[in-house]
XYZ file of C-alpha atoms in Angstrom:
762
model
C 6.529 23.634 -12.255
C 4.050 21.231 -10.738
C 1.249 23.014 -8.894
C -1.089 20.591 -7.085
C -3.647 23.332 -6.429
C -4.423 23.727 -10.102
C -6.521 21.317 -12.113
C -4.024 18.701 -13.125
C -5.096 18.181 -16.720
C -2.173 18.633 -18.999
C 0.247 18.849 -16.060
C 3.742 17.438 -16.095
C 4.161 13.862 -17.285
C 5.722 11.145 -15.177
C 6.051 7.453 -14.272
C 7.290 4.988 -11.803
C 8.786 1.784 -13.229
C 7.223 -1.295 -11.685
C 10.546 -2.330 -10.155
C 13.002 0.509 -10.397
C 11.653 3.974 -11.030
C 12.296 5.776 -7.784
C 15.047 7.949 -6.273
C 17.306 8.789 -3.421
C 19.627 11.644 -2.697
C 22.899 9.770 -2.864
C 24.714 11.128 0.160
C 25.538 9.714 3.587
C 22.348 8.683 5.395
C 21.200 11.462 7.689
C 20.252 11.021 11.310
C 16.563 10.380 10.760
C 16.810 8.622 7.406
C 16.811 4.888 6.925
C 14.866 1.675 7.448
C 17.318 -0.505 9.332
C 17.394 -4.283 9.654
C 16.776 -5.224 13.307
C 19.700 -7.661 13.538
C 22.059 -4.943 12.245
C 20.709 -2.053 14.319
C 24.017 -1.997 16.187
C 25.289 0.054 13.222
C 23.067 2.931 14.364
C 22.756 2.399 18.110
C 25.292 5.106 18.989
C 23.312 7.683 17.037
C 20.101 6.498 18.675
C 21.732 6.978 22.079
C 22.773 10.488 21.084
C 19.106 11.248 20.421
C 18.105 9.913 23.832
C 17.384 6.193 23.372
C 18.075 4.340 26.653
C 17.999 0.690 25.573
C 20.541 -1.540 23.845
C 20.641 -3.130 20.420
C 19.955 -6.456 22.167
C 16.722 -4.982 23.569
C 15.584 -4.218 20.011
C 16.506 -7.559 18.463
C 17.677 -10.745 20.119
C 17.341 -14.462 19.507
C 18.479 -15.279 23.031
C 15.950 -13.317 25.078
C 12.523 -11.719 24.765
C 12.814 -8.286 23.177
C 10.863 -5.549 21.421
C 10.575 -7.519 18.163
C 8.535 -10.192 19.936
C 5.656 -7.745 20.469
C 5.337 -6.826 16.788
C 3.264 -8.605 14.141
C 2.671 -8.352 10.435
C -1.097 -7.811 10.569
C -2.968 -9.442 7.707
C 0.110 -9.203 5.507
C -0.337 -5.496 4.768
C -0.138 -3.610 8.063
C 1.695 -3.768 11.361
C 0.301 -4.446 14.825
C 1.665 -4.684 18.366
C 0.884 -6.798 21.420
C -0.035 -4.622 24.414
C -0.979 -7.085 27.128
C 0.056 -10.374 28.652
C -3.184 -11.846 27.283
C -2.515 -11.266 23.592
C -4.389 -7.967 23.193
C -3.346 -6.462 19.876
C -3.425 -2.863 18.676
C -3.402 -1.712 15.043
C -4.968 1.028 12.942
C -8.716 1.331 12.367
C -8.103 1.330 8.633
C -6.075 -1.894 8.964
C -8.940 -3.629 10.745
C -11.591 -1.987 8.581
C -12.380 -5.069 6.482
C -12.990 -7.158 9.589
C -15.130 -4.458 11.209
C -17.134 -4.127 7.995
C -17.547 -7.903 7.643
C -19.160 -8.104 11.076
C -21.425 -5.112 10.452
C -25.085 -5.325 9.477
C -28.147 -3.115 9.554
C -28.907 -4.422 13.036
C -25.303 -4.137 14.232
C -23.581 -1.326 12.345
C -20.148 -1.501 13.936
C -18.720 0.873 11.348
C -21.161 3.581 12.385
C -21.503 2.816 16.089
C -18.201 1.161 16.955
C -17.746 -2.214 18.609
C -16.650 -3.228 22.111
C -16.586 -6.838 23.294
C -17.594 -6.837 26.962
C -16.431 -10.405 27.535
C -14.044 -12.797 25.838
C -17.058 -14.671 24.529
C -18.142 -11.541 22.610
C -14.817 -11.215 20.788
C -15.471 -11.919 17.116
C -13.432 -14.410 15.041
C -12.209 -13.344 11.591
C -11.875 -16.004 8.937
C -8.642 -15.714 7.018
C -7.078 -13.038 9.235
C -3.555 -13.871 10.415
C -0.818 -12.195 12.391
C 2.812 -13.130 11.854
C 5.715 -12.875 14.286
C 9.251 -12.754 12.932
C 11.096 -15.103 15.290
C 14.577 -14.742 13.888
C 16.515 -13.498 10.894
C 19.859 -14.547 9.509
C 22.281 -13.396 6.846
C 22.382 -16.342 4.439
C 24.199 -14.651 1.567
C 27.055 -17.159 1.541
C 24.706 -20.162 1.531
C 22.431 -18.690 -1.155
C 25.347 -17.863 -3.454
C 27.142 -21.168 -2.902
C 28.212 -22.511 -6.293
C 27.683 -19.191 -8.090
C 30.597 -17.954 -10.197
C 31.251 -14.742 -12.098
C 31.565 -16.613 -15.393
C 28.153 -18.353 -15.476
C 25.221 -16.887 -17.364
C 22.328 -15.337 -15.478
C 19.899 -18.200 -16.060
C 22.326 -20.728 -14.610
C 23.109 -18.389 -11.721
C 19.433 -17.962 -10.829
C 18.794 -21.702 -11.018
C 21.538 -22.321 -8.472
C 20.222 -19.551 -6.219
C 16.652 -20.882 -6.389
C 17.822 -24.411 -5.534
C 19.906 -23.106 -2.643
C 16.983 -21.099 -1.274
C 14.720 -24.134 -1.417
C 17.284 -26.289 0.373
C 17.911 -23.677 3.087
C 14.175 -23.186 3.601
C 13.475 -26.899 3.930
C 16.348 -27.344 6.385
C 15.136 -24.390 8.483
C 11.586 -25.767 8.690
C 12.600 -29.283 9.733
C 10.662 -30.269 12.838
C 8.289 -27.280 12.574
C 4.603 -27.319 11.701
C 4.449 -25.848 8.199
C 0.853 -24.716 8.728
C 2.094 -22.143 11.196
C 5.743 -21.560 10.309
C 7.181 -20.115 7.123
C 10.562 -19.099 5.803
C 11.186 -16.067 3.613
C 14.556 -15.460 2.006
C 14.718 -11.962 0.564
C 17.358 -10.355 -1.596
C 18.583 -6.905 -0.661
C 20.746 -4.454 -2.589
C 19.493 -6.004 -5.846
C 20.797 -9.486 -5.080
C 24.076 -8.614 -3.387
C 22.870 -9.853 0.007
C 20.217 -12.320 1.227
C 18.421 -12.551 4.578
C 16.346 -15.396 5.964
C 13.247 -14.705 8.063
C 11.683 -17.474 10.147
C 8.067 -16.503 10.809
C 5.380 -17.911 13.089
C 1.741 -17.431 12.038
C -1.286 -17.230 14.332
C -4.597 -17.895 12.600
C -7.134 -17.240 15.361
C -7.393 -13.467 15.671
C -10.574 -11.939 17.108
C -12.017 -8.438 17.005
C -12.147 -6.833 20.461
C -12.901 -3.176 19.924
C -13.110 -0.308 17.467
C -14.340 3.282 17.727
C -17.071 4.588 15.420
C -15.776 5.372 11.925
C -16.583 9.027 12.576
C -13.654 8.854 15.017
C -11.528 6.105 13.441
C -11.709 7.803 10.034
C -12.275 11.394 11.203
C -11.276 13.783 8.442
C -11.737 11.089 5.803
C -10.246 11.773 2.417
C -10.322 15.516 3.043
C -7.578 15.255 5.667
C -5.781 12.269 4.127
C -1.996 12.918 3.964
C -2.565 16.294 5.648
C -1.280 17.767 8.912
C -2.733 18.603 11.370
C -4.679 15.349 11.761
C -7.268 14.489 14.402
C -8.007 10.845 13.599
C -8.520 8.128 16.228
C -7.097 5.546 13.845
C -7.008 2.398 15.983
C -8.726 -0.953 16.491
C -8.203 -3.767 18.973
C -7.876 -7.502 18.350
C -6.792 -10.477 20.430
C -4.549 -13.350 19.391
C -5.727 -16.813 20.427
C -3.655 -19.982 20.636
C -4.045 -23.617 21.545
C -3.859 -24.575 25.204
C -0.130 -25.164 24.725
C 0.192 -21.484 23.634
C 1.141 -22.624 20.136
C -0.554 -21.445 16.905
C -3.802 -23.235 16.130
C -6.694 -23.006 13.730
C -9.772 -21.256 15.119
C -11.535 -23.146 17.885
C -13.897 -22.029 20.662
C -11.555 -23.929 22.983
C -8.538 -21.751 22.108
C -7.201 -19.442 24.815
C -5.643 -15.952 24.714
C -2.055 -16.043 23.524
C 0.619 -15.355 26.127
C 3.279 -13.354 24.286
C 7.018 -13.517 24.801
C 6.944 -9.738 25.155
C 4.309 -7.004 25.226
C 4.645 -3.256 25.259
C 4.302 -1.070 28.309
C 2.211 1.987 27.469
C 3.516 5.460 28.223
C 0.956 7.977 29.449
C 3.650 10.638 29.725
C 3.156 11.840 26.174
C 5.469 13.661 23.789
C 7.188 16.999 23.491
C 9.202 18.614 20.728
C 12.583 16.915 20.418
C 11.639 13.658 22.145
C 13.191 10.479 20.741
C 10.839 8.226 18.758
C 11.311 4.829 17.166
C 8.971 3.112 14.706
C 9.243 -0.674 14.513
C 7.216 -2.271 11.737
C 6.819 -3.602 8.213
C 7.339 -0.856 5.598
C 6.147 -2.044 2.200
C 8.404 -0.746 -0.531
C 11.006 1.936 -1.100
C 13.469 2.415 -3.950
C 16.394 4.495 -2.836
C 19.218 3.754 -5.267
C 17.920 4.184 -8.820
C 19.204 6.573 -11.467
C 17.953 10.028 -12.369
C 15.923 8.936 -15.451
C 13.666 6.927 -13.163
C 12.899 9.949 -10.992
C 12.637 12.298 -13.935
C 10.048 10.042 -15.525
C 8.178 9.782 -12.238
C 8.186 13.506 -11.597
C 7.719 14.782 -15.127
C 5.450 12.315 -16.850
C 3.808 9.463 -14.984
C 2.392 11.048 -11.844
C 0.942 14.143 -13.537
C -0.769 12.061 -16.221
C -2.194 9.657 -13.658
C -3.277 12.574 -11.493
C -5.000 14.110 -14.497
C -6.939 10.924 -15.261
C -7.969 10.442 -11.650
C -9.018 14.075 -11.383
C -11.468 13.446 -14.226
C -12.819 10.328 -12.501
C -13.192 12.066 -9.163
C -15.073 14.974 -10.738
C -17.690 12.551 -12.053
C -17.930 10.617 -8.793
C -18.119 13.702 -6.608
C -20.870 15.271 -8.706
C -23.020 12.145 -8.789
C -22.438 11.314 -5.123
C -23.573 14.795 -4.152
C -26.901 14.197 -5.913
C -27.888 10.965 -4.181
C -27.233 9.640 -0.673
C -27.364 6.033 -1.844
C -24.777 6.705 -4.543
C -22.606 8.512 -2.004
C -22.552 5.397 0.153
C -22.028 3.070 -2.823
C -19.011 5.014 -4.056
C -17.524 6.107 -0.730
C -14.884 3.366 -0.697
C -14.199 3.620 -4.442
C -13.799 7.382 -4.209
C -11.420 6.968 -1.286
C -9.365 4.402 -3.181
C -9.041 6.622 -6.249
C -8.348 9.688 -4.143
C -5.691 8.151 -1.914
C -3.011 7.660 -4.582
C -4.200 10.773 -6.479
C -3.411 12.925 -3.467
C -0.209 11.091 -2.597
C 1.156 11.466 -6.139
C 0.639 15.214 -5.990
C 2.662 15.546 -2.804
C 5.294 13.149 -4.101
C 5.823 15.092 -7.333
C 5.882 18.415 -5.569
C 8.387 17.086 -3.021
C 10.713 15.739 -5.717
C 10.689 19.023 -7.584
C 11.037 21.175 -4.479
C 13.948 19.093 -3.204
C 15.741 19.192 -6.568
C 16.067 15.406 -6.438
C 16.619 14.946 -10.160
C 19.497 17.416 -10.291
C 21.070 15.910 -7.169
C 21.034 12.470 -8.683
C 22.414 13.711 -11.980
C 25.278 15.392 -10.120
C 26.009 12.193 -8.200
C 26.052 10.200 -11.426
C 28.533 12.673 -12.925
C 30.818 12.335 -9.907
C 30.541 8.569 -10.111
C 31.452 8.584 -13.808
C 34.540 10.703 -13.119
C 35.569 8.248 -10.393
C 34.881 5.280 -12.685
C 37.115 6.799 -15.381
C 39.895 7.125 -12.836
C 39.544 3.474 -11.815
C 39.863 2.363 -15.430
C 37.298 -0.395 -14.806
C 35.307 -0.734 -17.996
C 32.265 -2.339 -16.313
C 31.918 0.786 -14.148
C 32.666 3.253 -16.936
C 29.886 1.916 -19.165
C 27.411 1.178 -16.366
C 25.424 4.418 -16.206
C 25.167 4.894 -20.005
C 23.930 1.311 -20.431
C 21.297 1.785 -17.730
C 20.107 5.092 -19.171
C 19.735 3.475 -22.576
C 17.480 0.828 -21.035
C 15.395 3.517 -19.336
C 14.857 5.175 -22.735
C 13.442 1.885 -23.980
C 11.401 1.351 -20.830
C 9.686 4.727 -20.549
C 7.174 4.529 -23.442
C 6.293 0.960 -22.539
C 5.763 1.744 -18.868
C 3.710 4.815 -19.718
C 1.497 2.792 -22.056
C 0.982 0.097 -19.442
C -0.053 2.707 -16.891
C -2.562 4.160 -19.342
C -4.100 0.728 -19.899
C -4.562 0.474 -16.126
C -5.573 4.056 -15.358
C -7.889 4.545 -18.339
C -9.196 1.316 -19.869
C -9.347 -0.792 -16.694
C -10.565 2.176 -14.664
C -13.938 1.562 -16.315
C -15.694 -0.758 -13.876
C -17.726 -2.666 -16.462
C -14.661 -3.438 -18.579
C -12.580 -4.458 -15.575
C -15.413 -6.666 -14.327
C -15.746 -8.383 -17.702
C -12.016 -9.135 -17.801
C -11.889 -10.343 -14.186
C -14.991 -12.475 -14.647
C -13.588 -14.271 -17.679
C -10.264 -14.966 -15.961
C -11.893 -16.205 -12.768
C -14.255 -18.560 -14.607
C -11.443 -19.820 -16.837
C -9.207 -20.577 -13.853
C -11.599 -21.729 -11.153
C -15.048 -22.185 -12.662
C -18.317 -20.202 -12.557
C -19.129 -20.800 -8.891
C -15.814 -19.282 -7.819
C -16.789 -16.084 -9.646
C -19.994 -15.550 -7.663
C -18.393 -13.380 -4.920
C -16.812 -11.228 -7.632
C -20.203 -10.671 -9.282
C -21.985 -9.985 -6.020
C -19.392 -7.408 -4.985
C -19.629 -5.701 -8.375
C -23.391 -5.266 -8.383
C -23.556 -4.253 -4.733
C -21.831 -0.931 -5.375
C -22.262 -0.263 -9.099
C -23.902 2.843 -10.556
C -24.118 2.787 -14.337
C -24.301 6.560 -15.038
C -20.976 7.166 -13.286
C -19.256 4.339 -15.134
C -20.628 5.346 -18.528
C -19.479 8.949 -18.208
C -16.060 7.854 -16.999
C -15.819 5.479 -19.966
C -16.527 8.258 -22.462
C -13.939 10.548 -20.868
C -11.159 8.020 -20.322
C -11.536 6.205 -23.645
C -10.782 9.489 -25.372
C -7.951 10.320 -22.956
C -6.363 6.919 -23.513
C -6.114 7.356 -27.252
C -4.883 10.915 -26.949
C -2.132 9.861 -24.538
C -0.929 6.988 -26.738
C -1.375 8.632 -30.126
C 2.399 9.364 -30.377
C 3.093 5.622 -29.936
C 0.416 3.872 -32.041
C 2.347 0.596 -32.050
C 1.483 0.297 -28.346
C -2.256 0.192 -29.062
C -4.157 -2.922 -30.178
C -4.608 -3.189 -33.905
C -7.863 -2.063 -35.472
C -8.552 -5.611 -36.610
C -8.215 -7.151 -33.157
C -10.209 -4.412 -31.465
C -13.139 -4.598 -33.846
C -13.320 -8.260 -34.810
C -16.321 -10.242 -33.583
C -16.588 -14.005 -33.265
C -19.450 -15.942 -34.685
C -22.573 -16.552 -32.674
C -22.316 -19.132 -29.891
C -22.363 -22.742 -30.954
C -23.482 -24.123 -27.588
C -26.921 -23.202 -26.377
C -27.574 -22.264 -22.777
C -29.496 -24.755 -20.656
C -33.231 -24.445 -20.656
C -33.395 -22.895 -17.208
C -31.298 -19.967 -18.398
C -32.554 -19.697 -21.956
C -35.266 -17.146 -21.251
C -32.815 -14.515 -20.101
C -29.261 -15.472 -20.981
C -29.598 -16.972 -24.426
C -31.374 -14.023 -26.076
C -29.143 -11.416 -24.470
C -25.687 -12.792 -25.051
C -26.096 -13.439 -28.795
C -27.536 -9.949 -29.131
C -24.472 -8.560 -27.424
C -22.248 -10.674 -29.596
C -23.931 -9.515 -32.739
C -23.650 -5.913 -31.620
C -19.980 -6.294 -30.853
C -19.020 -6.441 -34.489
C -19.978 -2.811 -34.775
C -19.308 -1.876 -31.186
C -15.712 -0.755 -31.604
C -15.026 1.851 -34.275
C -12.065 1.001 -36.452
C -10.366 4.169 -35.235
C -10.554 2.995 -31.629
C -7.256 1.228 -31.913
C -3.675 1.804 -32.678
C -3.012 2.350 -36.300
C -5.790 4.854 -36.932
C -6.699 8.357 -35.831
C -8.182 8.635 -32.336
C -11.946 7.991 -32.274
C -14.092 11.086 -32.445
C -16.365 12.165 -29.575
C -19.367 11.073 -31.635
C -17.891 7.606 -32.173
C -17.128 7.231 -28.486
C -20.639 8.292 -27.467
C -22.124 5.794 -29.917
C -19.825 3.074 -28.602
C -20.821 3.911 -25.022
C -24.478 3.723 -25.995
C -24.079 0.220 -27.397
C -21.812 -0.983 -24.599
C -23.980 0.252 -21.736
C -27.238 -0.942 -23.246
C -26.375 -4.434 -24.489
C -23.865 -6.005 -22.077
C -25.324 -8.823 -19.982
C -22.939 -7.780 -17.196
C -25.102 -4.754 -16.442
C -27.864 -7.033 -15.178
C -27.222 -9.026 -12.013
C -29.777 -11.722 -12.761
C -28.409 -12.368 -16.249
C -24.863 -12.515 -14.910
C -25.814 -14.963 -12.167
C -27.607 -17.169 -14.685
C -24.479 -17.266 -16.819
C -22.503 -18.301 -13.738
C -25.025 -21.075 -13.077
C -23.916 -22.809 -16.298
C -21.030 -25.202 -16.664
C -17.591 -23.714 -17.321
C -17.582 -24.182 -21.101
C -21.003 -22.604 -21.612
C -20.352 -19.774 -19.175
C -17.035 -18.933 -20.794
C -18.564 -18.914 -24.262
C -21.270 -16.453 -23.242
C -18.822 -14.255 -21.313
C -16.485 -14.106 -24.292
C -19.353 -13.196 -26.623
C -20.418 -10.261 -24.450
C -19.779 -6.807 -25.852
C -17.955 -5.658 -22.701
C -15.469 -8.508 -22.818
C -15.035 -8.205 -26.570
C -14.212 -4.541 -26.167
C -11.753 -4.860 -23.285
C -10.040 -8.080 -24.327
C -7.823 -6.703 -27.148
C -6.565 -3.973 -24.823
C -5.842 -6.439 -22.028
C -4.127 -8.816 -24.422
C -1.981 -6.063 -25.937
C -0.804 -5.005 -22.510
C -0.414 -8.507 -21.098
C 1.122 -10.304 -24.074
C 3.073 -7.545 -25.802
C 3.867 -4.613 -23.503
C 4.354 -6.401 -20.170
C 6.853 -8.994 -21.463
C 8.981 -6.173 -22.853
C 8.814 -4.317 -19.530
C 9.742 -7.484 -17.661
C 12.741 -8.141 -19.891
C 14.051 -4.574 -19.630
C 13.618 -4.598 -15.863
C 15.430 -7.932 -15.713
C 18.370 -6.401 -17.529
C 18.221 -3.321 -15.334
C 18.195 -5.459 -12.216
C 21.393 -7.160 -13.313
C 23.030 -3.808 -13.835
C 21.702 -2.528 -10.508
C 23.459 -5.397 -8.772
C 26.702 -4.023 -10.177
C 25.590 -0.446 -9.454
C 25.151 -1.223 -5.753
C 28.599 -2.812 -5.600
C 30.064 0.172 -7.420
C 28.524 2.951 -5.329
C 29.388 1.132 -2.092
C 32.986 1.118 -3.296
C 32.747 4.719 -4.499
C 31.062 6.093 -1.338
C 32.939 4.105 1.312
C 31.996 6.318 4.250
C 28.296 5.783 3.798
C 26.246 3.242 5.744
C 23.778 1.861 3.192
C 20.387 0.649 4.374
C 18.443 -1.794 2.178
C 15.213 -0.751 0.487
C 12.028 -1.728 2.294
C 10.514 -5.012 1.120
C 7.747 -5.771 3.671
C 10.212 -7.177 6.200
C 10.641 -5.929 9.768
C 12.550 -2.643 10.039
C 13.574 -0.062 12.630
C 13.410 3.677 12.002
C 14.134 6.431 14.481
C 13.887 10.198 14.816
C 12.448 12.912 17.014
C 9.129 14.642 17.565
C 9.290 17.725 15.375
C 7.063 20.271 13.696
C 7.882 21.650 10.278
C 7.425 24.590 7.925
C 6.202 23.463 4.494
C 6.032 26.936 2.937
C 7.001 30.475 3.793
C 5.330 31.886 6.942
C 3.619 28.590 7.811
C 4.841 26.638 10.837
C 3.136 23.475 12.075
C 3.333 22.403 15.714
C 3.999 18.701 16.304
C 0.951 17.845 18.464
C -2.777 18.183 17.723
C -5.507 18.106 20.373
C -9.206 17.485 20.834
C -9.736 21.229 20.416
C -8.935 20.785 16.729
C -11.620 18.131 16.436
C -14.184 20.557 17.777
C -12.990 23.262 15.394
C -13.461 20.902 12.447
C -16.714 19.371 13.738
C -19.487 19.800 11.172
C -22.702 17.702 11.310
C -23.334 18.591 7.662
C -19.980 17.278 6.427
C -19.625 13.498 6.351
C -15.884 13.542 7.069
C -16.280 15.788 10.132
C -19.525 14.683 11.779
C -18.361 13.333 15.152
C -20.557 11.397 17.606
C -22.711 13.583 19.837
C -21.203 11.788 22.807
C -17.772 13.203 22.005
C -19.234 16.715 21.779
C -20.835 16.243 25.182
C -17.617 14.979 26.757
C -15.738 17.967 25.429
C -18.398 20.437 26.560
C -18.260 18.996 30.074
C -14.471 18.837 30.084
C -14.823 15.224 31.151
C -11.339 14.122 30.089
C -10.499 12.106 33.189
C -6.903 11.052 33.729
C -6.096 11.591 30.043
C -6.232 15.375 30.362
C -3.034 17.264 29.554
C -2.928 21.042 29.961
C -6.712 21.230 29.899
C -7.160 19.148 26.737
C -6.506 15.685 25.264
C -3.636 15.160 22.788
C -4.815 13.435 19.610
C -1.962 13.019 17.101
C 1.703 13.921 16.744
C 4.362 14.028 14.026
C 8.022 12.999 14.048
C 10.939 12.568 11.682
C 10.755 8.782 11.362
C 11.301 7.374 7.867
C 8.131 5.379 7.133
C 6.270 3.977 4.156
C 3.189 1.987 3.246
C 2.954 -1.072 5.495
C 4.003 0.962 8.537
C 0.323 1.566 9.231
C -0.314 0.376 12.775
C 3.378 0.309 13.667
C 4.224 1.051 17.296
C 5.869 4.399 17.964
C 8.153 3.934 20.968
C 9.879 6.363 23.309
C 13.425 6.312 24.684
C 12.441 3.597 27.171
C 10.837 1.396 24.523
C 7.344 2.259 25.793
C 4.404 2.766 23.467
C 3.664 6.419 22.584
C 1.277 5.887 19.694
C 0.461 4.190 16.395
C 1.874 5.311 13.080
C -0.817 5.757 10.413
C 0.208 8.278 7.746
C 2.759 10.736 6.363
C 2.428 14.449 5.719
C 1.564 15.420 2.169
C 4.700 17.471 1.551
C 6.859 14.475 2.517
C 5.226 11.681 0.537
C 8.307 11.498 -1.678
C 10.162 9.850 1.238
C 10.077 6.534 -0.635
C 12.268 8.328 -3.148
C 14.198 10.925 -1.191
C 14.021 11.588 2.527
C 14.049 15.354 3.108
C 14.389 15.943 6.871
C 12.881 19.421 6.589
C 9.433 18.152 5.532
C 9.292 14.346 5.850
C 7.129 13.550 8.866
C 5.248 10.447 9.961
C 1.833 10.956 11.587
C 0.782 8.933 14.632
C -2.288 8.764 16.828
C -1.291 9.562 20.408
C -1.748 6.567 22.724
C -3.388 8.898 25.277
C -6.187 9.614 22.808
C -6.572 5.862 22.231
C -6.864 5.284 25.986
C -9.265 8.216 26.333
C -11.541 6.746 23.655
C -11.435 3.242 25.136
C -12.382 4.764 28.471
C -14.917 7.466 27.592
C -16.449 6.310 24.294
C -16.074 2.538 24.608
C -16.593 2.489 28.378
C -14.214 -0.442 28.283
C -12.209 0.217 31.418
C -11.877 -3.553 31.767
C -9.483 -3.361 28.811
C -7.496 -0.607 30.496
C -7.019 -2.826 33.530
C -5.370 -5.360 31.232
C -2.660 -2.896 30.214
C 0.648 -1.948 31.785
C 0.464 1.866 31.835
C 3.487 3.871 32.919
C 4.275 7.559 33.311
C 7.705 6.974 31.747
């Protein structure tokens, strides 16, 4: 059985198919389960009222009057945000605004370290490329999308008609609207059984207003990630600006604060166990209706192998970062990125196994097959066996593709070489300059070389049972002739001597056994390969790389393609891209067609169930109650954390727990002001809302529709909620709005912002 506390080498094997490998317990949706479409929330409003909700379905979603949906934005396309004042003040997570905060930071103005607070509107900082999107209305357009589709036409003809219909509907919807600021999305749900149109309005002038220091906004760091109790002040403030007509406009100093159709009232009352909560936001992706082989692969092959590979990477990073402060800073973000999914996968696998999800799904499939036999409908009788046969074909391909990503392209130098070549080929050398600058800014060769030696061996070991999924020895070892076009004179002194040397070395760089149809390369061969790779590639030297990018496209591409790093990675990339991925795509296409029938069949089979569509980055409503939980025997977690927990974790010698001295002083003096509750300040709380990635920054609302907090995470034991929602352990984590207000007041000293808010005790 999966044990996340042990080193995960050699643990269970598992995978998640790019489109379909996920799971759900197929039973009627429970009270707190589901990500509901706003326009159809009337299906669940009675249950919401039973839990204490005091508003109507029309208050949640309406096209005739201002409502809760009009205060919610898709922030930057990956998070959620909410409008909290009549002057366009916007609240989202610190980690959602992190890129903007970082972009404005410098040695002189380190807003990541010190925080940022605009004292006037003139000090609010514009953010190039940042947008917020309001969903203005949605509509069921299934009939229009499927107009002209018949059961007898082949799939290609069917899709052509659907695509043409979608284009026509979109163009008609956008007539008379400015297409710079209005878009239409038409998304399929239930695997193409239903289609919804979303008319969106985009605001492109969004300015940074405030953010706490990262030691507050990211308190607990990767150590506490996915873990309860949390004590993170995960918020940042922005403001939406519009033209003087209050319509979307490109950035201009003459723009004025946006006046929203609706903004949230803030509740200072707080939460107690059992209180109603509603999360309204943009969950990214769930997969609730797939078959047991998908979950079995995920829980028993893919995740454990990926965890194992990332464990090896993190061991190298952690050791080297501990030796050198500069390296620690360089690799802080990379470490966090590797660690985030690594930790989530552990909780996900453990949750699947603890909940018995695979067995539940297998039992449901057996019941379905018995029902199908009784119906006598051949398309239902053969459905599950046909799908399982496709999963048998898919599994080795998907596993191989994951190993290409998690092992070969996890080596920074190889990934950089591949990305550089593609960028130059598509857009020219100058377009690749930001890519090169970002690479060299935070690159440390010893870490990358050691990871290469470890993962190159792991890759071949993992794929040894399926050698046909590795590049051939010939393609991996072949070397082209020396360049035929010389570099310009200005670059000849550095570039010309280096690149041909690398090219010449490449012929012997890859041992013949480094590819598919041979034995795995020996440790000695891999060390020798690493020595050549990390001593001869021009992409290890910033000046040489920049000189290559100063050439014209043809010359730059020739030198890039001659480099030992590109020559090594290219056969692996090509094998995955041109051989493995097309097979995966075709199998998933066939599975998708069968899943369309599967959804029809199980809706007919399980008639009493209200089916909610999988999340797809469109606006959704989830609801539940504030609730603690017991993840293991004799352990019970309360649902609210406080500032006392911050002080208990505070450690000036631990980067993740070193809080600002000012916060220590405030606590020592008990200077909590009007945010004090029972002698302390609430920090975070958990509830039973069904959330996913993309819900970061989502408003958490009380029974009156007032803002209680911001969603920012899930508990580790419940990270399988994208697959199966287990109400005993699935909890969303939110920062309490009272802690946000406390920090704005006491740390930011930005009481002028508080005066802008509507704060209620309800």
